[in-house]
CSV table of C-alpha atoms in Angstrom, one decimal:
chain,number,residue,atom,x,y,z
A,23,UNK,CA,7.4,25.4,-5.5
A,24,UNK,CA,5.8,22.6,-3.4
A,25,UNK,CA,8.1,20.9,-1.0
A,26,UNK,CA,9.1,17.5,-2.5
A,27,UNK,CA,12.0,15.1,-2.6
A,28,UNK,CA,15.6,16.0,-3.4
A,29,UNK,CA,16.3,17.1,-7.0
A,30,UNK,CA,18.0,14.7,-9.3
A,31,UNK,CA,17.5,11.2,-10.7
A,32,UNK,CA,14.7,9.3,-9.1
A,33,UNK,CA,13.4,12.5,-7.4
A,34,UNK,CA,9.6,13.1,-7.1
A,35,UNK,CA,7.9,15.2,-9.6
A,36,UNK,CA,5.3,17.9,-9.3
A,37,UNK,CA,1.7,17.1,-10.0
A,38,UNK,CA,1.9,18.6,-13.5
A,39,UNK,CA,5.0,16.5,-14.4
A,40,UNK,CA,3.3,13.5,-12.9
A,41,UNK,CA,0.3,13.9,-15.2
A,42,UNK,CA,2.4,14.7,-18.3
A,43,UNK,CA,4.7,11.7,-18.0
A,44,UNK,CA,2.2,9.2,-16.8
A,45,UNK,CA,-1.0,10.3,-18.3
A,46,UNK,CA,-1.7,7.1,-20.2
A,47,UNK,CA,-1.0,5.1,-17.0
A,48,UNK,CA,-3.2,7.3,-14.8
A,49,UNK,CA,-6.0,7.2,-17.3
A,50,UNK,CA,-5.8,3.4,-17.5
A,51,UNK,CA,-5.8,3.1,-13.7
A,52,UNK,CA,-8.6,5.6,-13.3
A,53,UNK,CA,-10.7,3.7,-15.9
A,54,UNK,CA,-10.3,0.4,-14.1
A,55,UNK,CA,-10.9,2.1,-10.7
A,56,UNK,CA,-14.3,3.4,-12.0
A,57,UNK,CA,-15.2,-0.1,-13.2
A,58,UNK,CA,-14.1,-1.5,-9.8
A,59,UNK,CA,-16.0,1.0,-7.8
A,60,UNK,CA,-19.2,0.4,-9.8
A,61,UNK,CA,-18.9,-3.3,-9.1
A,62,UNK,CA,-18.2,-2.9,-5.4
A,63,UNK,CA,-21.0,-0.4,-4.7
A,64,UNK,CA,-23.8,-2.5,-6.1
A,65,UNK,CA,-26.9,-2.4,-4.0
A,66,UNK,CA,-26.6,-6.1,-3.1
A,67,UNK,CA,-23.3,-5.3,-1.4
A,68,UNK,CA,-24.5,-2.1,0.3
A,69,UNK,CA,-27.4,-4.1,1.8
A,70,UNK,CA,-25.1,-6.8,3.1
A,71,UNK,CA,-23.4,-4.8,5.9
A,72,UNK,CA,-25.5,-3.7,8.9
A,73,UNK,CA,-26.0,-1.7,11.0
A,74,UNK,CA,-25.4,1.6,9.3
A,75,UNK,CA,-22.1,2.3,11.2
A,76,UNK,CA,-20.6,-1.0,9.9
A,77,UNK,CA,-21.8,-0.3,6.4
A,78,UNK,CA,-20.3,3.2,6.5
A,79,UNK,CA,-17.0,2.0,7.9
A,80,UNK,CA,-16.7,-0.8,5.4
A,81,UNK,CA,-17.1,1.6,2.4
A,82,UNK,CA,-15.2,4.5,3.9
A,83,UNK,CA,-11.9,3.8,2.3
A,84,UNK,CA,-13.4,2.2,-0.8
A,85,UNK,CA,-15.0,5.6,-1.6
A,86,UNK,CA,-12.2,7.6,-0.1
A,87,UNK,CA,-10.0,8.5,-3.1
A,88,UNK,CA,-7.3,5.8,-3.2
A,89,UNK,CA,-5.8,4.9,-6.5
A,90,UNK,CA,-6.7,1.2,-6.4
A,91,UNK,CA,-3.3,0.3,-7.8
A,92,UNK,CA,-3.3,-3.4,-6.7
A,93,UNK,CA,-6.5,-4.3,-8.5
A,94,UNK,CA,-5.4,-2.3,-11.5
A,95,UNK,CA,-2.2,-4.3,-11.5
A,96,UNK,CA,-4.1,-7.6,-11.4
A,97,UNK,CA,-6.2,-6.6,-14.4
A,98,UNK,CA,-3.2,-5.2,-16.3
A,99,UNK,CA,-1.3,-8.4,-15.7
A,100,UNK,CA,-4.2,-10.4,-17.0
A,101,UNK,CA,-4.4,-8.3,-20.2
A,102,UNK,CA,-0.6,-8.4,-20.6
A,103,UNK,CA,-0.7,-12.2,-20.9
A,104,UNK,CA,-3.6,-12.1,-23.4
A,105,UNK,CA,-6.5,-12.6,-20.9
A,106,UNK,CA,-9.9,-10.9,-20.8
A,107,UNK,CA,-9.6,-8.3,-18.1
A,108,UNK,CA,-13.3,-8.4,-17.4
A,109,UNK,CA,-12.9,-12.0,-16.1
A,110,UNK,CA,-10.4,-10.7,-13.5
A,111,UNK,CA,-12.8,-8.1,-12.1
A,112,UNK,CA,-14.0,-10.0,-9.0
A,113,UNK,CA,-10.5,-11.2,-8.2
A,114,UNK,CA,-9.3,-7.6,-8.5
A,115,UNK,CA,-12.1,-6.5,-6.3
A,116,UNK,CA,-11.2,-9.1,-3.8
A,117,UNK,CA,-7.6,-7.8,-3.7
A,118,UNK,CA,-8.8,-4.2,-3.2
A,119,UNK,CA,-11.1,-5.2,-0.3
A,120,UNK,CA,-8.5,-7.4,1.2
A,121,UNK,CA,-6.0,-4.5,1.1
A,122,UNK,CA,-8.6,-2.2,2.6
A,123,UNK,CA,-9.1,-4.3,5.7
A,124,UNK,CA,-5.3,-4.2,6.3
A,125,UNK,CA,-5.5,-0.4,6.1
A,126,UNK,CA,-8.3,-0.1,8.6
A,127,UNK,CA,-6.5,-2.3,11.1
A,128,UNK,CA,-3.1,-0.7,10.4
A,129,UNK,CA,-4.5,2.8,11.2
A,130,UNK,CA,-5.6,1.5,14.6
A,131,UNK,CA,-2.1,-0.1,15.2
A,132,UNK,CA,-0.3,3.1,14.1
A,133,UNK,CA,-2.8,5.3,15.9
A,134,UNK,CA,-3.2,7.4,12.8
A,135,UNK,CA,-5.8,10.2,12.8
A,136,UNK,CA,-6.0,10.7,9.0
A,137,UNK,CA,-5.8,8.8,5.8
A,138,UNK,CA,-6.0,10.4,2.3
A,139,UNK,CA,-6.8,13.7,4.1
A,140,UNK,CA,-9.9,12.3,5.9
A,141,UNK,CA,-10.4,10.9,9.4
A,142,UNK,CA,-9.4,7.2,9.8
A,143,UNK,CA,-12.2,4.8,10.5
A,144,UNK,CA,-11.5,4.5,14.2
A,145,UNK,CA,-11.2,8.3,14.6
A,146,UNK,CA,-14.4,9.0,12.6
A,147,UNK,CA,-16.5,6.6,14.7
A,148,UNK,CA,-15.1,7.8,17.9
A,149,UNK,CA,-16.3,11.2,16.9
A,150,UNK,CA,-19.7,9.8,15.8
A,151,UNK,CA,-20.1,8.0,19.1
A,152,UNK,CA,-19.5,11.2,21.0
A,153,UNK,CA,-21.9,13.2,18.8
A,154,UNK,CA,-24.6,10.7,18.2
A,155,UNK,CA,-24.6,8.8,21.5
A,156,UNK,CA,-23.2,11.5,23.8
A,157,UNK,CA,-20.6,9.0,25.1
A,158,UNK,CA,-17.6,10.1,27.2
A,159,UNK,CA,-14.2,10.4,25.5
A,160,UNK,CA,-12.9,7.0,26.7
A,161,UNK,CA,-16.0,5.1,25.7
A,162,UNK,CA,-16.1,6.9,22.3
A,163,UNK,CA,-12.5,6.1,21.6
A,164,UNK,CA,-13.1,2.4,22.4
A,165,UNK,CA,-16.2,2.4,20.2
A,166,UNK,CA,-14.2,3.8,17.3
A,167,UNK,CA,-11.5,1.1,17.6
A,168,UNK,CA,-14.2,-1.5,18.0
A,169,UNK,CA,-16.0,-0.5,14.8
A,170,UNK,CA,-12.6,-0.4,12.9
A,171,UNK,CA,-11.8,-3.9,14.1
A,172,UNK,CA,-15.2,-5.3,13.1
A,173,UNK,CA,-15.3,-3.5,9.8
A,174,UNK,CA,-11.8,-4.9,8.9
A,175,UNK,CA,-13.0,-8.4,9.9
A,176,UNK,CA,-16.1,-8.3,7.7
A,177,UNK,CA,-14.0,-6.8,4.8
A,178,UNK,CA,-11.7,-9.7,5.0
A,179,UNK,CA,-14.7,-12.1,4.7
A,180,UNK,CA,-16.1,-10.0,1.8
A,181,UNK,CA,-12.8,-10.3,0.0
A,182,UNK,CA,-13.2,-14.1,0.1
A,183,UNK,CA,-16.8,-14.0,-1.2
A,184,UNK,CA,-15.6,-11.8,-4.1
A,185,UNK,CA,-12.9,-14.4,-4.8
A,186,UNK,CA,-15.5,-17.1,-4.9
A,187,UNK,CA,-17.7,-15.0,-7.2
A,188,UNK,CA,-14.9,-15.3,-9.9
A,189,UNK,CA,-16.0,-18.9,-10.3
A,190,UNK,CA,-19.7,-18.6,-9.5
A,191,UNK,CA,-20.5,-15.6,-11.6
A,192,UNK,CA,-17.5,-15.0,-14.0
A,193,UNK,CA,-16.6,-18.6,-15.1
A,194,UNK,CA,-13.1,-18.7,-13.7
A,195,UNK,CA,-12.3,-22.4,-13.2
A,196,UNK,CA,-12.8,-23.6,-9.6
A,197,UNK,CA,-9.3,-25.0,-9.4
A,198,UNK,CA,-7.8,-21.5,-10.1
A,199,UNK,CA,-10.0,-19.9,-7.5
A,200,UNK,CA,-9.2,-22.5,-4.9
A,201,UNK,CA,-5.4,-22.3,-5.6
A,202,UNK,CA,-5.5,-18.5,-5.3
A,203,UNK,CA,-7.6,-18.7,-2.2
A,204,UNK,CA,-5.1,-21.2,-0.7
A,205,UNK,CA,-2.2,-18.9,-1.5
A,206,UNK,CA,-4.0,-16.0,0.0
A,207,UNK,CA,-4.8,-17.8,3.2
A,208,UNK,CA,-1.7,-19.9,3.8
A,209,UNK,CA,1.0,-17.7,2.5
A,210,UNK,CA,0.0,-14.1,1.8
A,211,UNK,CA,-1.9,-13.4,5.0
A,212,UNK,CA,0.7,-14.9,7.4
A,213,UNK,CA,3.5,-13.0,5.6
A,214,UNK,CA,1.6,-9.8,5.7
A,215,UNK,CA,0.8,-10.1,9.4
A,216,UNK,CA,4.5,-11.0,10.0
A,217,UNK,CA,5.6,-7.9,8.2
A,218,UNK,CA,3.2,-5.7,10.2
A,219,UNK,CA,4.3,-7.3,13.5
A,220,UNK,CA,8.0,-6.7,12.6
A,221,UNK,CA,7.2,-3.1,11.7
A,222,UNK,CA,5.8,-2.6,15.2
A,223,UNK,CA,8.6,-4.5,16.9
A,224,UNK,CA,11.3,-2.6,14.9
A,225,UNK,CA,10.0,0.8,16.1
A,226,UNK,CA,12.8,2.3,18.0
A,227,UNK,CA,15.1,-0.7,17.4
A,228,UNK,CA,16.9,0.7,14.4
A,229,UNK,CA,20.4,0.2,15.9
A,230,UNK,CA,19.8,-3.5,16.2
A,231,UNK,CA,18.8,-3.9,12.5
A,232,UNK,CA,20.5,-4.1,9.1
A,233,UNK,CA,19.3,-3.2,5.7
A,234,UNK,CA,18.3,-6.8,4.8
A,235,UNK,CA,16.0,-7.0,7.8
A,236,UNK,CA,14.3,-3.8,6.8
A,237,UNK,CA,13.9,-4.8,3.2
A,238,UNK,CA,12.5,-8.1,4.3
A,239,UNK,CA,9.9,-6.4,6.5
A,240,UNK,CA,8.9,-3.9,3.7
A,241,UNK,CA,8.4,-6.7,1.3
A,242,UNK,CA,6.2,-8.7,3.7
A,243,UNK,CA,4.1,-5.6,4.4
A,244,UNK,CA,3.6,-4.6,0.8
A,245,UNK,CA,5.4,-6.7,-1.8
A,246,UNK,CA,3.6,-9.9,-1.1
A,247,UNK,CA,0.1,-8.6,-1.9
A,248,UNK,CA,1.4,-6.9,-5.1
A,249,UNK,CA,3.0,-10.3,-6.0
A,250,UNK,CA,-0.4,-12.0,-5.4
A,251,UNK,CA,-2.1,-9.4,-7.7
A,252,UNK,CA,0.3,-10.2,-10.5
A,253,UNK,CA,0.0,-13.9,-9.9
A,254,UNK,CA,-3.8,-13.8,-9.8
A,255,UNK,CA,-4.0,-11.8,-13.1
A,256,UNK,CA,-1.6,-14.3,-14.7
A,257,UNK,CA,-3.6,-17.3,-13.5
A,258,UNK,CA,-6.8,-16.0,-15.0
A,259,UNK,CA,-5.1,-15.0,-18.3
A,260,UNK,CA,-3.4,-18.4,-18.7
A,261,UNK,CA,-6.3,-20.3,-17.4
A,262,UNK,CA,-3.8,-22.1,-15.2
A,263,UNK,CA,-3.0,-21.6,-11.5
A,264,UNK,CA,0.5,-23.1,-11.8
A,265,UNK,CA,2.7,-20.3,-10.4
A,266,UNK,CA,5.8,-22.0,-11.9
A,267,UNK,CA,4.8,-21.2,-15.5
A,268,UNK,CA,7.5,-18.9,-16.9
A,269,UNK,CA,5.1,-16.0,-17.7
A,270,UNK,CA,3.3,-16.3,-14.3
A,271,UNK,CA,6.7,-16.4,-12.5
A,272,UNK,CA,7.9,-13.4,-14.4
A,273,UNK,CA,4.9,-11.2,-13.7
A,274,UNK,CA,4.8,-12.2,-10.1
A,275,UNK,CA,8.4,-11.4,-9.6
A,276,UNK,CA,8.0,-8.1,-11.3
A,277,UNK,CA,5.1,-7.2,-9.1
A,278,UNK,CA,6.8,-8.4,-6.0
A,279,UNK,CA,9.8,-6.2,-6.5
A,280,UNK,CA,7.7,-3.2,-7.5
A,281,UNK,CA,5.8,-3.6,-4.2
A,282,UNK,CA,9.0,-3.4,-2.2
A,283,UNK,CA,10.0,-0.2,-4.2
A,284,UNK,CA,6.5,1.2,-3.5
A,285,UNK,CA,7.0,0.9,0.2
A,286,UNK,CA,10.5,2.4,0.1
A,287,UNK,CA,9.0,5.4,-1.7
A,288,UNK,CA,6.2,5.5,0.9
A,289,UNK,CA,8.8,5.8,3.6
A,290,UNK,CA,10.6,8.6,1.7
A,291,UNK,CA,7.3,10.5,1.3
A,292,UNK,CA,6.5,10.0,5.0
A,293,UNK,CA,9.6,12.0,5.8
A,294,UNK,CA,10.0,14.6,3.1
A,295,UNK,CA,6.7,14.6,1.1
A,296,UNK,CA,4.1,17.2,0.8
A,297,UNK,CA,1.5,17.0,3.6
A,298,UNK,CA,-1.3,18.4,1.4
A,299,UNK,CA,-0.7,15.7,-1.2
A,300,UNK,CA,-0.1,12.8,1.2
A,301,UNK,CA,-3.2,13.5,3.2
A,302,UNK,CA,-1.4,12.8,6.5
A,303,UNK,CA,1.1,14.6,8.6
A,304,UNK,CA,4.7,14.6,7.3
A,305,UNK,CA,7.1,13.7,10.1
A,306,UNK,CA,4.7,11.4,11.8
A,307,UNK,CA,7.0,8.5,11.0
A,308,UNK,CA,9.7,10.1,13.0
A,309,UNK,CA,7.5,10.6,16.0
A,310,UNK,CA,6.3,7.1,15.8
A,311,UNK,CA,9.8,5.8,15.7
A,312,UNK,CA,9.3,4.0,12.4
A,313,UNK,CA,12.3,2.1,11.3
A,314,UNK,CA,13.2,2.8,7.6
A,315,UNK,CA,16.1,2.7,5.3
A,316,UNK,CA,16.4,6.5,5.7
A,317,UNK,CA,16.8,6.4,9.5
A,318,UNK,CA,19.2,3.4,9.3
A,319,UNK,CA,21.4,5.1,6.7
A,320,UNK,CA,21.4,8.4,8.6
A,321,UNK,CA,22.5,6.8,11.8
A,322,UNK,CA,25.3,5.0,10.0
A,323,UNK,CA,26.6,8.4,8.7
A,324,UNK,CA,25.8,10.7,11.6
A,325,UNK,CA,28.4,12.1,14.0
A,326,UNK,CA,27.8,11.8,17.7
A,327,UNK,CA,25.8,15.0,18.0
A,328,UNK,CA,23.6,14.2,15.0
A,329,UNK,CA,23.1,10.7,16.2
A,330,UNK,CA,21.9,11.9,19.6
A,331,UNK,CA,19.3,14.2,18.0
A,332,UNK,CA,18.0,11.4,15.8
A,333,UNK,CA,17.7,8.9,18.6
A,334,UNK,CA,16.2,11.4,21.0
A,335,UNK,CA,13.5,12.4,18.4
A,336,UNK,CA,12.8,9.0,16.9
A,337,UNK,CA,9.8,7.5,18.6
A,338,UNK,CA,9.2,10.6,20.8
A,339,UNK,CA,5.5,11.3,20.3
A,340,UNK,CA,5.8,14.7,22.0
A,341,UNK,CA,8.9,15.7,20.0
A,342,UNK,CA,8.7,19.4,19.0
A,343,UNK,CA,8.1,20.4,15.5
A,344,UNK,CA,11.6,22.0,15.4
A,345,UNK,CA,13.3,18.7,16.4
A,346,UNK,CA,11.3,16.7,13.9
A,347,UNK,CA,12.1,19.2,11.2
A,348,UNK,CA,15.8,19.1,12.2
A,349,UNK,CA,15.9,15.3,11.9
A,350,UNK,CA,14.2,15.6,8.5
A,351,UNK,CA,16.9,18.0,7.3
A,352,UNK,CA,19.6,15.7,8.7
A,353,UNK,CA,18.2,12.8,6.6
A,354,UNK,CA,18.7,15.0,3.6
A,355,UNK,CA,22.1,16.3,4.5
A,356,UNK,CA,23.5,12.9,5.4
A,357,UNK,CA,22.3,11.5,2.0
A,358,UNK,CA,19.8,9.1,3.5
A,359,UNK,CA,17.0,10.3,1.3
A,360,UNK,CA,19.2,10.0,-1.8
A,361,UNK,CA,20.3,6.5,-0.7
A,362,UNK,CA,16.7,5.3,-0.3
A,363,UNK,CA,15.7,6.8,-3.7
A,364,UNK,CA,18.6,5.0,-5.4
A,365,UNK,CA,17.7,1.8,-3.6
A,366,UNK,CA,14.1,2.1,-4.8
A,367,UNK,CA,15.3,2.9,-8.4
A,368,UNK,CA,17.5,-0.2,-8.4
A,369,UNK,CA,14.7,-2.4,-7.3
A,370,UNK,CA,12.4,-1.1,-10.1
A,371,UNK,CA,15.2,-1.7,-12.7
A,372,UNK,CA,15.5,-5.3,-11.4
A,373,UNK,CA,11.7,-5.6,-11.7
A,374,UNK,CA,11.7,-4.4,-15.3
A,375,UNK,CA,14.1,-7.1,-16.2
A,376,UNK,CA,11.4,-9.7,-15.4
A,377,UNK,CA,8.8,-7.7,-17.2
A,378,UNK,CA,10.9,-8.0,-20.4
A,379,UNK,CA,10.1,-11.7,-20.4
A,380,UNK,CA,6.5,-10.9,-21.4
A,381,UNK,CA,5.4,-10.4,-25.0
A,382,UNK,CA,5.1,-6.8,-26.2
A,383,UNK,CA,1.6,-5.3,-25.6
A,384,UNK,CA,-0.1,-2.1,-24.6
A,385,UNK,CA,-0.7,-3.6,-21.1
A,386,UNK,CA,3.0,-4.5,-20.7
A,387,UNK,CA,3.8,-0.8,-21.6
A,388,UNK,CA,1.4,0.3,-18.9
A,389,UNK,CA,3.0,-2.0,-16.3
A,390,UNK,CA,6.4,-0.5,-17.2
A,391,UNK,CA,4.9,3.0,-16.7
A,392,UNK,CA,3.5,1.8,-13.4
A,393,UNK,CA,6.8,0.6,-12.2
A,394,UNK,CA,8.5,3.9,-13.0
A,395,UNK,CA,5.6,5.9,-11.5
A,396,UNK,CA,5.9,4.1,-8.1
A,397,UNK,CA,9.3,5.7,-7.4
A,398,UNK,CA,8.4,9.2,-8.8
A,399,UNK,CA,5.0,9.8,-7.3
A,400,UNK,CA,4.5,12.4,-4.6
A,401,UNK,CA,1.6,10.7,-2.8
């Protein structure tokens, strides 16, 4: 049996169970992902980014096997409110590329070597600089980080041009595009950057934090962009950018809460997931000193000896495999994993209460499946 989460309610499933219980959702997401990828890899976009290293970096994660959940949510939200999903395509694409630049930069910040089982952008181009240019290690590392920064910058500008294309090519009213753009620039981006900054600042500072501070940070890192995806889909469906409309407010709140639950599950998988499925080293969050609900709850429940081990290992980049494994087992034994699972489940149940305000439809059913999938996925 593959190593997964603890057994019981809210635990992760195996791949076969995943596919059996969520096949309709996964098929729907995959279909929208294919449409999205065909749109984003048009020749006119491929020609836009030069030189070749920038182009390759820009499209690396786009083609790298992610599920593209955020754009799928935007399109499903549009359809759930009676809209034409095809009109939401450029906005969904904008959300995907916007999310992608944050990943490219986040990997530099976290000094991650892999994403989805492949080298991160900065690691890949450090390697290419060494192989293609014959550069020394320090220069090659700097080049890799430089390419990642520049690729992320141009991806952010691309996301804006995709948003504008919703009006210029797809007939979405200019006022809706402007209001979505204003929300993205003046609210979403500052909140997301705040969340990322707090995540870095909180590393190793778990003793000074409480649960509300961690949940707030998680929402800013992840929930705010999911909220925007729901809000954007609603605006296009309703042909109205007023976020205060009951249906728009309900779908945005649903997506917002699901985004927070998604991040809690991510943190669970980062500790006790299957490395082959995650595509990144399990336990790296411990060595990075990442502050999560799991570490917070474990420290609250640990005795002095257990507490010493957790604090000694958390944030120690050179921590031994045995120590990292021992901390992982402690998180299980102390009920921290179970607690985070339950917290994630409660968040999804709250989200589903908002989804119930939408009229019945196939898309609403898919959104409900998506919410439940978030806390049962293994990668």
